[in-house]
Short mmCIF file of C-alpha atoms and ligand atoms in Angstrom, two decimals:
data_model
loop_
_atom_site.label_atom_id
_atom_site.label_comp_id
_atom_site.label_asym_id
_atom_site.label_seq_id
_atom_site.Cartn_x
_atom_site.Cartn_y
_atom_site.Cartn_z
CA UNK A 13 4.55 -7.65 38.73
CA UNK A 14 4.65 -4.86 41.18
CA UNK A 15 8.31 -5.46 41.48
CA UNK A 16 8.89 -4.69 38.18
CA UNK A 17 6.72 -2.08 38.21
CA UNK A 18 8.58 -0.39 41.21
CA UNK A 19 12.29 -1.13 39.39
CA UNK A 20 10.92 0.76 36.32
CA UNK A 21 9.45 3.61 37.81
CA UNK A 22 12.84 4.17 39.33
CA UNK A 23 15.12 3.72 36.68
CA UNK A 24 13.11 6.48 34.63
CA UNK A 25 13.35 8.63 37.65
CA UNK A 26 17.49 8.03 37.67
CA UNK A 27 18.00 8.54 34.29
CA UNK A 28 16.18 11.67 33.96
CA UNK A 29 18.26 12.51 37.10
CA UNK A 30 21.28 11.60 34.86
CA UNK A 31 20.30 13.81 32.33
CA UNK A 32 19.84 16.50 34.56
CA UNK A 33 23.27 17.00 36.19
CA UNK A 34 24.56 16.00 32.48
CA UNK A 35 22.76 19.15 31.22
CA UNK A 36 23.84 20.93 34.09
CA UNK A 37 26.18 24.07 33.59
CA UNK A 38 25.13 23.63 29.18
CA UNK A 39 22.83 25.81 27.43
CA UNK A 40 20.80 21.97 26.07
CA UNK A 41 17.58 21.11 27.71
CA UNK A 42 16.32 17.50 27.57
CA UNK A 43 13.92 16.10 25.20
CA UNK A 44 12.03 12.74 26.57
CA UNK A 45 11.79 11.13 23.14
CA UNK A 46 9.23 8.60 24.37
CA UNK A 47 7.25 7.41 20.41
CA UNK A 48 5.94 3.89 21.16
CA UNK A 49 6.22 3.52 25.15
CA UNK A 50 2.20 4.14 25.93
CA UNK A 51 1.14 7.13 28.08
CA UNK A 52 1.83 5.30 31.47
CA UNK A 53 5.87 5.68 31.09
CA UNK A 54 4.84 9.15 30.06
CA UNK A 55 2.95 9.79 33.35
CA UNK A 56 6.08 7.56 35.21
CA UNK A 57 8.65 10.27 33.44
CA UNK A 58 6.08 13.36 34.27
CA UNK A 59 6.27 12.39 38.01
CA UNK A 60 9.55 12.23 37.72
CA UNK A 61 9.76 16.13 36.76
CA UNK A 62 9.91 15.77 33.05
CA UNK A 63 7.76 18.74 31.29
CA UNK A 64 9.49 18.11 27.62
CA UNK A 65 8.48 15.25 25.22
CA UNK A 66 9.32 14.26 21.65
CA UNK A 67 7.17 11.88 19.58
CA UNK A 68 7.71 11.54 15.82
CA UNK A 69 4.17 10.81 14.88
CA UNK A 70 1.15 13.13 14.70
CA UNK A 71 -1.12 9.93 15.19
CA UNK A 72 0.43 8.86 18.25
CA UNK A 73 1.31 12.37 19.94
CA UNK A 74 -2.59 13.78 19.93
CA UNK A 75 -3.78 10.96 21.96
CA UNK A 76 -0.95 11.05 24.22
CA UNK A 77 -1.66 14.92 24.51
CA UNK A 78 -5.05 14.22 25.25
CA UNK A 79 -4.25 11.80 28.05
CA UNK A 80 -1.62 13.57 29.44
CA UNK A 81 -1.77 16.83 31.95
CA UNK A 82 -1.84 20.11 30.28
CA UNK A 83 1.61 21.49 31.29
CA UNK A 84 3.45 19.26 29.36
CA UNK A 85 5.28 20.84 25.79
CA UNK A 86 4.95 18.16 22.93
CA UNK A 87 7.45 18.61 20.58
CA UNK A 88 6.86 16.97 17.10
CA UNK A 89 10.41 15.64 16.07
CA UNK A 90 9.09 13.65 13.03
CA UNK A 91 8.27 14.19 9.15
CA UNK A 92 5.18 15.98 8.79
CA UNK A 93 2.76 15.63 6.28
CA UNK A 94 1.21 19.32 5.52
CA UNK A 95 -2.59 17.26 5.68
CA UNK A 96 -1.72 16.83 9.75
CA UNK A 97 -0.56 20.07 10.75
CA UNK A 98 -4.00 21.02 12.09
CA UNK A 99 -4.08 17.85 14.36
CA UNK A 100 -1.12 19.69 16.26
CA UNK A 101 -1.31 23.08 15.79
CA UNK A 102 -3.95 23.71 18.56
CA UNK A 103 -1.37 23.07 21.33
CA UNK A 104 2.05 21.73 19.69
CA UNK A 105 5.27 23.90 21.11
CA UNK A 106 8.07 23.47 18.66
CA UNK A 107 7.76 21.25 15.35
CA UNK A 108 11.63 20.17 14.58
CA UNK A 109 11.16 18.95 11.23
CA UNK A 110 10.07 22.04 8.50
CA UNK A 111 11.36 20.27 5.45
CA UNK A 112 10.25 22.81 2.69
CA UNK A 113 8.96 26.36 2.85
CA UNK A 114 4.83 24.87 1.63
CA UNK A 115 5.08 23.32 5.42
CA UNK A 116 5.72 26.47 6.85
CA UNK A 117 3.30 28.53 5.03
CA UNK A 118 0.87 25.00 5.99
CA UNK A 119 1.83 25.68 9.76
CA UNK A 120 1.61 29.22 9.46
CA UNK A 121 -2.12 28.90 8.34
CA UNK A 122 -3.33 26.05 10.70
CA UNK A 123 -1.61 28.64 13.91
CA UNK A 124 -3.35 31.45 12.54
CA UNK A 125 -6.78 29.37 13.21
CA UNK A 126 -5.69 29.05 16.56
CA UNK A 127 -4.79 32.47 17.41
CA UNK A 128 -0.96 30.98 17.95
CA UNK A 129 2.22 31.06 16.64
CA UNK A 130 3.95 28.09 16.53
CA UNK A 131 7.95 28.12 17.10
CA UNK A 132 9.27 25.96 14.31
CA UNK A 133 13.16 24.65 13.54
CA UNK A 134 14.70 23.68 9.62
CA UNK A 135 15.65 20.62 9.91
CA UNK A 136 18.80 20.01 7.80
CA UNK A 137 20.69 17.11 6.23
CA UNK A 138 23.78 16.84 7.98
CA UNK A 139 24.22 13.26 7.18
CA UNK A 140 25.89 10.62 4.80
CA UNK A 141 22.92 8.72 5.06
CA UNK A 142 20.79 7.88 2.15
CA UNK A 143 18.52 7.47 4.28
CA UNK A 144 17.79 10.83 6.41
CA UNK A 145 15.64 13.68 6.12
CA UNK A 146 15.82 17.03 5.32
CA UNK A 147 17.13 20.03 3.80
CA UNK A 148 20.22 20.72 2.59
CA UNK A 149 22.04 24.03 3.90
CA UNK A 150 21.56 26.20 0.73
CA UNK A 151 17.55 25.07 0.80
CA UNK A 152 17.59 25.99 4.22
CA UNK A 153 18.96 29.42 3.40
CA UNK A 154 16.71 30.16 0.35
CA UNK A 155 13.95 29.46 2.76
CA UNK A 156 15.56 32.00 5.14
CA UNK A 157 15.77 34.56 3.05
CA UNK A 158 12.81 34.63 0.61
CA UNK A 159 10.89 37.46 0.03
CA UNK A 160 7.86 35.43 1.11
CA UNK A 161 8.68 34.56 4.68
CA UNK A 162 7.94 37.76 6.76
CA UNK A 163 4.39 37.35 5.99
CA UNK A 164 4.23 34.08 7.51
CA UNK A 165 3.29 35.82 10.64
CA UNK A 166 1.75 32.70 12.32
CA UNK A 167 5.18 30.51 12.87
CA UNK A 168 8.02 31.85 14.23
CA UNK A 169 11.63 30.06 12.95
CA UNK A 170 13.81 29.96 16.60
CA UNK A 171 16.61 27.61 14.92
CA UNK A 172 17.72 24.58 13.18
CA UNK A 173 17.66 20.19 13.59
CA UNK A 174 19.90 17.93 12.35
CA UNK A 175 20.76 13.94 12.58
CA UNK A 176 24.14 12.78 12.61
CA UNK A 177 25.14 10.02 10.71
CA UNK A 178 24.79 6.63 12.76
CA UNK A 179 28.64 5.41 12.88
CA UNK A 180 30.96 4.69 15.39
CA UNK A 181 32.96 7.45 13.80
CA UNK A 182 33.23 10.36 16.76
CA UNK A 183 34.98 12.92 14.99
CA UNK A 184 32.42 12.72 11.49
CA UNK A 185 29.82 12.96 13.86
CA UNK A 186 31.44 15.73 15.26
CA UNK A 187 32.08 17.34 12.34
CA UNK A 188 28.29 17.66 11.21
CA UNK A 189 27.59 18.84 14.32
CA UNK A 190 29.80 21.51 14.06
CA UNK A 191 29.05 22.27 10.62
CA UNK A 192 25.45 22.79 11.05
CA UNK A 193 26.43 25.05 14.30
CA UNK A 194 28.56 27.06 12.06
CA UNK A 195 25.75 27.57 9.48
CA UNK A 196 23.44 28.27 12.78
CA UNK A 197 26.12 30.85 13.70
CA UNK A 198 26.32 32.80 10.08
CA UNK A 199 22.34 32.48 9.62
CA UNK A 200 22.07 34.13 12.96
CA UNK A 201 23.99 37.33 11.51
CA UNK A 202 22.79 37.13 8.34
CA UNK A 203 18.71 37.28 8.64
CA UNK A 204 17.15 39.81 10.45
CA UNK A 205 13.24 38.97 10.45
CA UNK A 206 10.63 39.76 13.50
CA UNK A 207 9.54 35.95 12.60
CA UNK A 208 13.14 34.64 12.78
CA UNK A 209 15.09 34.16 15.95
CA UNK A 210 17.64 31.80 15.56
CA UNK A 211 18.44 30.31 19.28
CA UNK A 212 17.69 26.73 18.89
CA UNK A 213 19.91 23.98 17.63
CA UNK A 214 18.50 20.50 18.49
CA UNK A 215 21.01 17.85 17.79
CA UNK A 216 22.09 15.11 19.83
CA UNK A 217 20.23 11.43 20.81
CA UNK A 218 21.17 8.89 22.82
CA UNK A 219 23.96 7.35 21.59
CA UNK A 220 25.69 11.76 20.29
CA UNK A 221 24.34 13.46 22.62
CA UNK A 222 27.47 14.36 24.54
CA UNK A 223 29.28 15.46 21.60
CA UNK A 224 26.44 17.19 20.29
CA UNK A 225 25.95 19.38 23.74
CA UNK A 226 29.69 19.95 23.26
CA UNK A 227 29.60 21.86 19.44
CA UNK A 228 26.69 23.58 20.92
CA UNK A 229 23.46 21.57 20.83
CA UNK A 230 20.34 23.41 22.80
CA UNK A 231 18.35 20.55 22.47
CA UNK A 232 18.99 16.97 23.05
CA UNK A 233 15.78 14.38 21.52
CA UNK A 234 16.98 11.66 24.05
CA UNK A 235 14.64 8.20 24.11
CA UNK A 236 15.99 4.86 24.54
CA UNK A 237 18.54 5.97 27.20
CA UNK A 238 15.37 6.91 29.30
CA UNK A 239 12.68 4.52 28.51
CA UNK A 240 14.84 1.44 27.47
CA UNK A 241 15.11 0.29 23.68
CA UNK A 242 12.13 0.32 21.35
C1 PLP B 350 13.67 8.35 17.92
C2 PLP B 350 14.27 9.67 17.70
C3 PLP B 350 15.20 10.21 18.61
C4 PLP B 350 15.65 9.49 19.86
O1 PLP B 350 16.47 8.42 19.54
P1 PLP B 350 17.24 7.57 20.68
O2 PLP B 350 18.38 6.98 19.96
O3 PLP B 350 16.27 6.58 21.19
O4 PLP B 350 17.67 8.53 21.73
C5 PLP B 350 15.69 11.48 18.35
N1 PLP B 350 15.33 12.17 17.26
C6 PLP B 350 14.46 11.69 16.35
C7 PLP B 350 14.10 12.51 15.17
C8 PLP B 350 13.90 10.43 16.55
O5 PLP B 350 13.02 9.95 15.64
#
């Protein structure tokens, strides 16, 4: 038992090593996607230096918050459903996955309870995947520039997510990387709002994360090649 437990603690601490000289010398910071591992590995990781984590549901990251110590930034990488914004807006510190501009103005209105303002990213479509989430880049840009936005003084928008299609295919993948850095890129020039500061493009996971830090990812939501496989 304690064997095991001694051979686990240390592979999280080498990985996250890993990911740190990967990382080194790139503008991406790490991510510790760690939905479904209980808080333990979370407090293995934390000793291990890690200050960033990624969970994709609202039900499992307030208890983990809870548990947790108080430095830590919880990232919501998940859908959201407006009715749980105000589970997370107390202490959440970026929410990847604004779908539609009624989250926003949701988000907006649960930070401004708080006294807060929460740093949010679009999270866009970049996939040909049925099955992924998002919006597509002309949604995204209608959300960027409506008239409404500026007032939505309690979220601040600091950049964009995307998912690449899961294929063996390198260059596709590369290619939606790129094209959602390009559409980071002309946003950034485009849209000049106190509320908007487009820095952030979190792309990447395990298995595209090096190509993703390579078309310019700033964020990597890394899991099972830290905690294992789900
Ligand atoms: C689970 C998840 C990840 C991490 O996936 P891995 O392949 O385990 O690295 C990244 N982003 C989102 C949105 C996820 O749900």
């Amino acid at each position: 038992m304690f064997v095991v437990f001694f051979y686990f603690c240390a592979m999280i601490a080498e990985r996250l090593q890993f990911f740190a000289q990967e990382l080194h010398a790139t503008k991406a910071r790490l991510i510790a996607v760690s939905k479904t591992h209980p808080v333990e590995t979370l407090q293995l990781a934390y000793e291990a230096g890690c200050r960033i984590f990624g969970e994709n549901r609202v039900q499992e990251l307030v208890p983990k918050y809870e548990a947790l110590p108080k430095d830590i930034a919880w990232h919501l990488i998940g859908t959201l459903q407006s009715n749980k914004v105000k589970y997370i807006a107390p202490f959440v510190s970026l929410i990847h996955s604004i779908d539609s501009f009624k989250l926003l103005e949701t988000v907006h209105k649960e930070a401004n309870k708080h006294n807060r303002v929460i740093d949010c990213l679009l999270q866009i479509y970049i996939a040909q995947e049925e099955t992924k989430h998002g919006l597509s880049y002309e949604e995204a840009e209608e959300i960027l520039t409506s008239e409404a936005l500026p007032a939505l003084t309690g979220v601040r928008v600091v950049g964009f997510m995307g998912m690449a299609t899961f294929t063996d295919n390198e260059a596709q993948i590369r290619q939606e990387f790129r094209n959602l850095a390009q559409f980071s890129q002309s946003m950034q020039t485009k849209i000049n709002l106190p509320n908007v500061q487009l820095s952030e493009i979190s792309m990447g996971m395990s298995n595209d994360y090096k190509i993703a830090i390579e078309e310019g990812s700033t964020l990597i939501r890394v899991g099972s090649a830290i905690f294992g496989s789900r």
